[in-house]
Amino acid sequence: MLVVQSTKLIQVFGFFVVIAMTAVNWELKNLMGIIVFFPAVSPAERIRFILGEEDDGPPPPQLFTELDELLSVDGQELEWKETSRWIKFEEKVEKGGERWSKPHVATLSLHSLMELKAFIEKGTVKLDMEGTTLPQLSGQLKASLKEKVMYTLLRKHRHQTKKSNFRSLADIGKSVSSASSLHPQSVLKNKFMKKLPRDAEASNVLVGEVDFLEAPFVAFVRLQQAVMLGALTEVPVPTRFLFILLGPKGKAKSYREVGRAIATLMSDEVFHDIAYKAKDRQDLLAGIDEFLDEVIVLPPGEWDPDIRIEPPKSLPSSDKRSMNGDTPHDTGNGGGGGGGGHEVGEELQWTKKFCGGLVLDVKRKLPFFASDFVDALHIQSLSAILFIYLGTVTNAITFGGLLGDATENIFLGTALAGALFCLLAGQPLTILSSTGPVLVFERLLFTFSRDNDFDYLEFRLWIGLWSGIFCLVLVATDASFLVQYFTRFTEEGFSALISFIFIYDAFKKMIKLAHHNPINTNFNSDLVTQYDCRCIPGTINFTEAFFNKSNAVSRLPQPVNITWASLTKHECEKFGGQLVGEVCEFVPDITLMSFILFFGTYTCSMGLKTFKTSRFFPTTVRKLISDFAIIFTILLFCGVDALVGVNTPKLIVPSEFKPTSPHRGWFIAPFGGNPWWVYLAAALPALLVTILIFMDQQITAVIINRKEHKLKKGAGYHLDLFWVAILMIVCSFMGLPWYVAATVISIAHIDSLKMETQTSAPGEQPKFLGVREQRVTGICVFLLTGLSVFMAPILKFIPMPVLYGVFLYMGVASLKGVQFMDRLQLLLMPAKHQPDLIYLRHVPQRRIHLFTFIQALCLALLWILKSTVAAIVFPVMILALVAVRKAMDYVFSQHDLGYLDDVIPEKDKKKKEDEKKKKNKKKGSIDSEMEFVSDNLLVRRNVLSWSSSIRSSPSTKQSVSVNVVAPSSHSLTTPTMTIFPL
């Protein structure tokens, strides 16, 4: 094995022994007279030309860069010792030699960059060389030096695999081979290889000092094909780039810094692409010049160079670096296209055919039907099922009990409607439930029926039938194309209203609980001897009560020979006694404990959900805790409740399936309970219900299908509304609540299924990949909801304050990322503390505040309206949001609306703006360059070579005492230190 690896290394490094040791003299002065007539092309233009060249192949792969230094280890012979590595950020071997440092932004000396540039100018550069058949160049080395260089390059490579005998708890449990010292690569493959994509390649940097050279020996090589070079690299990835620097004794630190400089350059996005596309030495020099133009210089004495700069939360885009010039003035409207609205794709086109949109939805979703089940095979799906199930059960109990005091058929209706929708709908990530706006209408309808002596369930049945028919008409006429007119103003106004309803109901339930178990605020510890509660005989006539079937005590036998003072509270109430005393009405422990559980659940859920970004435990453990955050929280506070032992209210679920009312069967009779004209008059309130259902369903669908969620299987607006209409008709016949898309729970469902990269570099934040699109989680949630009646012995241990805390969490979490909430915060935020938002760059602040005020006013009016007797027109007012937004075209310019009301995500708008500027810049510079040189490629290459070579190159003997921070890897607003760049 050693012989085979030595043979490979000899083949690869054989050409280094014949590389020239002295700088090449380009004789530029002799060429000035030849090319003086051609205009100079700047390195920036050269970079834009290199990066702008069309390439049909895949993008350059991710690079892993390793720095090896020639050192004497343990007093033995010289070996190549790995001291640093890069993917995005630098990791160093700590002085103890037992661990890697935390990933940090590489800080380089300006002197090392200048030396590197000089070495590239004078050393050997070979691009696209064959890794196994390297040509033998006529060397400028003596034969004796060739042998010594060969011997040095083939020295043993020692990688950082040594582990300390003492490990932290975070390391315990990791799958580490017992033979790690014998098989280091297999260990590294299991750990560090997870940080690299499959197609990653390596860049090896070898630097060191030797005693047989009088001048530095430098070479930069790019192999035509990446090849495996034995144990050269710590991870088993093929090597593409090699950088060798050997020099005379006494400059080890200088060589190390040059090696760090080239390694940092290789991890830079722009230079990385240049290194892969470069055609000659001058392209590499232009890349170094571009890097030097972008670095931040930190003056000595004003910062501590030993401090390691933390990686930024998000890396800045490198697109604007390729422009490398002043950006043109923006004369557009920010890409808003006249103030927002959804891009009209196939999903929202008006086909002008009968059920045309419905047919297209079916054709679009049918190819993904099988994958909708396969894609759910992940542990993340289990956490989503448990989380959404508990939210759905609580929501059903909270919002679904309007049709009666019992909730037996609430779970059946939720299970039936939800499971069928998730199985056949166009967007199975949407969760159906009884929602706040629908509940408002149901309450009004119930009150109206009672006051006018109508049979409520029959009247409701006909309203549901008419509304279902109206919705089917909307489906047949492709009315869902109107969704394209729902802008951010309408979406956020409605979603914020639903979120506030969730938050309001959570606190309302807790306050109601406190009323049942009041706290004695007038308690005086000095009067404890006078506080008592005793039972005395009541004023009920037991003989009369026995025959009064409506009286709760009528079934009780008359007490005989009892001592009232000895009865318990339950027995006292059972026998009609009265509780007398100042402490009878106060049970402070229950209320206090309930609020502890309520706020504790909310706080812990928020904390554990963001645990994946913490510094504790390995990545896999952090991700698992984050995915199961709500489940862990519920289990934790159920345990706290059981440990304390306070009799807090628990979740009550039915133990059998049966109709809500004992006076009716499973289906509602459509005739006989109301006059015949009521069946026709029901069409009028049904029109209001249709508006409410359409707005509630489609606005939620719009939020779920936003581009920022990166859904790949398409939407199904028409198909979703079709099944909502069918289910509404079925639920009306069965006397079940009407189910429609639940905004808050659907957003929570999306958040629980978000996917992130698994191969993020050390120090780099994982990138959002999209959502796990499937049907299984929704189906399982509603099947479990239906089976809740059989899980009553387990569910009865869950305190209701814990579930109300989950309600509060879902309501607050659904407001995250809502631009309306961000703009509300700007009202209280000084300008110097405001975040860098795209609309703050282009829209005057007073116009932003006016837009926010109008939106808040509309939301307040909707809230007031739903809480008054005028709530019957609530559906129409939701539709009026679209009209209000249209009227704002006369108040705001299209430029301002393009930024304030655009549905494009904030980060995408910034990227779009950068791309627009990049295109404008390219159009004005690259095209002109190509037009000038298109007739003579040789002239172009000469001009580029001349322009790069005439740039000044400082001597390697200069001493520069400043440090630089690599571009695209730092943030000037980093909280770790304050830096004032020059």
mmCIF file of N, CA, C and O in Angstrom, residues 429-455:
data_model
loop_
_atom_site.group_PDB
_atom_site.id
_atom_site.type_symbol
_atom_site.label_atom_id
_atom_site.label_comp_id
_atom_site.label_asym_id
_atom_site.label_seq_id
_atom_site.Cartn_x
_atom_site.Cartn_y
_atom_site.Cartn_z
ATOM 1 N N LEU A 429 -50.773 20.591 2.415
ATOM 2 C CA LEU A 429 -50.161 21.218 3.583
ATOM 3 C C LEU A 429 -51.141 22.122 4.325
ATOM 4 O O LEU A 429 -50.884 22.529 5.453
ATOM 5 N N THR A 430 -52.258 22.450 3.681
ATOM 6 C CA THR A 430 -53.287 23.264 4.315
ATOM 7 C C THR A 430 -54.064 22.423 5.315
ATOM 8 O O THR A 430 -54.445 21.288 5.028
ATOM 9 N N ILE A 431 -54.298 22.966 6.492
ATOM 10 C CA ILE A 431 -55.029 22.281 7.553
ATOM 11 C C ILE A 431 -56.410 22.904 7.690
ATOM 12 O O ILE A 431 -56.536 24.122 7.862
ATOM 13 N N LEU A 432 -57.453 22.070 7.588
ATOM 14 C CA LEU A 432 -58.824 22.554 7.764
ATOM 15 C C LEU A 432 -59.197 22.550 9.238
ATOM 16 O O LEU A 432 -58.792 21.665 9.989
ATOM 17 N N SER A 433 -59.995 23.530 9.611
ATOM 18 C CA SER A 433 -60.453 23.606 10.993
ATOM 19 C C SER A 433 -61.583 24.609 11.074
ATOM 20 O O SER A 433 -61.912 25.297 10.098
ATOM 21 N N SER A 434 -62.215 24.655 12.248
ATOM 22 C CA SER A 434 -63.183 25.721 12.506
ATOM 23 C C SER A 434 -62.403 26.984 12.830
ATOM 24 O O SER A 434 -61.569 26.984 13.733
ATOM 25 N N THR A 435 -62.653 28.047 12.092
ATOM 26 C CA THR A 435 -61.874 29.269 12.245
ATOM 27 C C THR A 435 -62.685 30.357 12.939
ATOM 28 O O THR A 435 -63.921 30.287 13.020
ATOM 29 N N GLY A 436 -61.969 31.365 13.397
ATOM 30 C CA GLY A 436 -62.610 32.466 14.097
ATOM 31 C C GLY A 436 -63.677 33.184 13.302
ATOM 32 O O GLY A 436 -64.808 33.373 13.788
ATOM 33 N N PRO A 437 -63.412 33.621 12.056
ATOM 34 C CA PRO A 437 -64.443 34.309 11.265
ATOM 35 C C PRO A 437 -65.681 33.453 11.029
ATOM 36 O O PRO A 437 -66.808 33.957 11.098
ATOM 37 N N VAL A 438 -65.503 32.147 10.759
ATOM 38 C CA VAL A 438 -66.655 31.267 10.569
ATOM 39 C C VAL A 438 -67.426 31.132 11.874
ATOM 40 O O VAL A 438 -68.669 31.102 11.895
ATOM 41 N N LEU A 439 -66.710 31.062 12.984
ATOM 42 C CA LEU A 439 -67.361 30.949 14.283
ATOM 43 C C LEU A 439 -68.184 32.195 14.586
ATOM 44 O O LEU A 439 -69.282 32.104 15.160
ATOM 45 N N VAL A 440 -67.708 33.359 14.194
ATOM 46 C CA VAL A 440 -68.465 34.599 14.391
ATOM 47 C C VAL A 440 -69.799 34.519 13.669
ATOM 48 O O VAL A 440 -70.860 34.863 14.218
ATOM 49 N N PHE A 441 -69.764 34.041 12.433
ATOM 50 C CA PHE A 441 -71.013 33.940 11.671
ATOM 51 C C PHE A 441 -71.940 32.896 12.287
ATOM 52 O O PHE A 441 -73.163 33.085 12.336
ATOM 53 N N GLU A 442 -71.401 31.779 12.751
ATOM 54 C CA GLU A 442 -72.223 30.736 13.361
ATOM 55 C C GLU A 442 -72.928 31.269 14.610
ATOM 56 O O GLU A 442 -74.100 30.964 14.854
ATOM 57 N N ARG A 443 -72.242 32.050 15.398
ATOM 58 C CA ARG A 443 -72.853 32.614 16.595
ATOM 59 C C ARG A 443 -74.007 33.540 16.227
ATOM 60 O O ARG A 443 -75.085 33.504 16.848
ATOM 61 N N LEU A 444 -73.790 34.386 15.241
ATOM 62 C CA LEU A 444 -74.847 35.300 14.808
ATOM 63 C C LEU A 444 -76.041 34.531 14.253
ATOM 64 O O LEU A 444 -77.204 34.884 14.509
ATOM 65 N N LEU A 445 -75.751 33.474 13.502
ATOM 66 C CA LEU A 445 -76.832 32.673 12.923
ATOM 67 C C LEU A 445 -77.632 31.977 14.021
ATOM 68 O O LEU A 445 -78.871 31.891 13.952
ATOM 69 N N PHE A 446 -76.954 31.483 15.034
ATOM 70 C CA PHE A 446 -77.641 30.818 16.145
ATOM 71 C C PHE A 446 -78.537 31.800 16.889
ATOM 72 O O PHE A 446 -79.692 31.488 17.220
ATOM 73 N N THR A 447 -78.037 32.986 17.158
ATOM 74 C CA THR A 447 -78.827 34.004 17.852
ATOM 75 C C THR A 447 -80.033 34.417 17.017
ATOM 76 O O THR A 447 -81.150 34.562 17.538
ATOM 77 N N PHE A 448 -79.838 34.607 15.719
ATOM 78 C CA PHE A 448 -80.934 34.994 14.824
ATOM 79 C C PHE A 448 -82.015 33.914 14.780
ATOM 80 O O PHE A 448 -83.219 34.219 14.810
ATOM 81 N N SER A 449 -81.616 32.649 14.720
ATOM 82 C CA SER A 449 -82.582 31.551 14.674
ATOM 83 C C SER A 449 -83.366 31.454 15.969
ATOM 84 O O SER A 449 -84.591 31.230 15.973
ATOM 85 N N ARG A 450 -82.701 31.640 17.089
ATOM 86 C CA ARG A 450 -83.387 31.572 18.385
ATOM 87 C C ARG A 450 -84.374 32.709 18.548
ATOM 88 O O ARG A 450 -85.501 32.497 19.031
ATOM 89 N N ASP A 451 -83.990 33.904 18.114
ATOM 90 C CA ASP A 451 -84.874 35.059 18.289
ATOM 91 C C ASP A 451 -86.082 35.009 17.365
ATOM 92 O O ASP A 451 -87.115 35.635 17.655
ATOM 93 N N ASN A 452 -85.981 34.283 16.244
ATOM 94 C CA ASN A 452 -87.082 34.236 15.266
ATOM 95 C C ASN A 452 -87.751 32.858 15.217
ATOM 96 O O ASN A 452 -88.487 32.573 14.258
ATOM 97 N N ASP A 453 -87.505 32.046 16.207
ATOM 98 C CA ASP A 453 -88.132 30.726 16.332
ATOM 99 C C ASP A 453 -87.895 29.858 15.104
ATOM 100 O O ASP A 453 -88.795 29.132 14.646
ATOM 101 N N PHE A 454 -86.689 29.918 14.544
ATOM 102 C CA PHE A 454 -86.319 29.048 13.432
ATOM 103 C C PHE A 454 -85.633 27.798 13.974
ATOM 104 O O PHE A 454 -85.002 27.826 15.032
ATOM 105 N N ASP A 455 -85.804 26.711 13.241
ATOM 106 C CA ASP A 455 -85.020 25.512 13.543
ATOM 107 C C ASP A 455 -83.592 25.782 13.067
ATOM 108 O O ASP A 455 -83.318 25.817 11.865
#
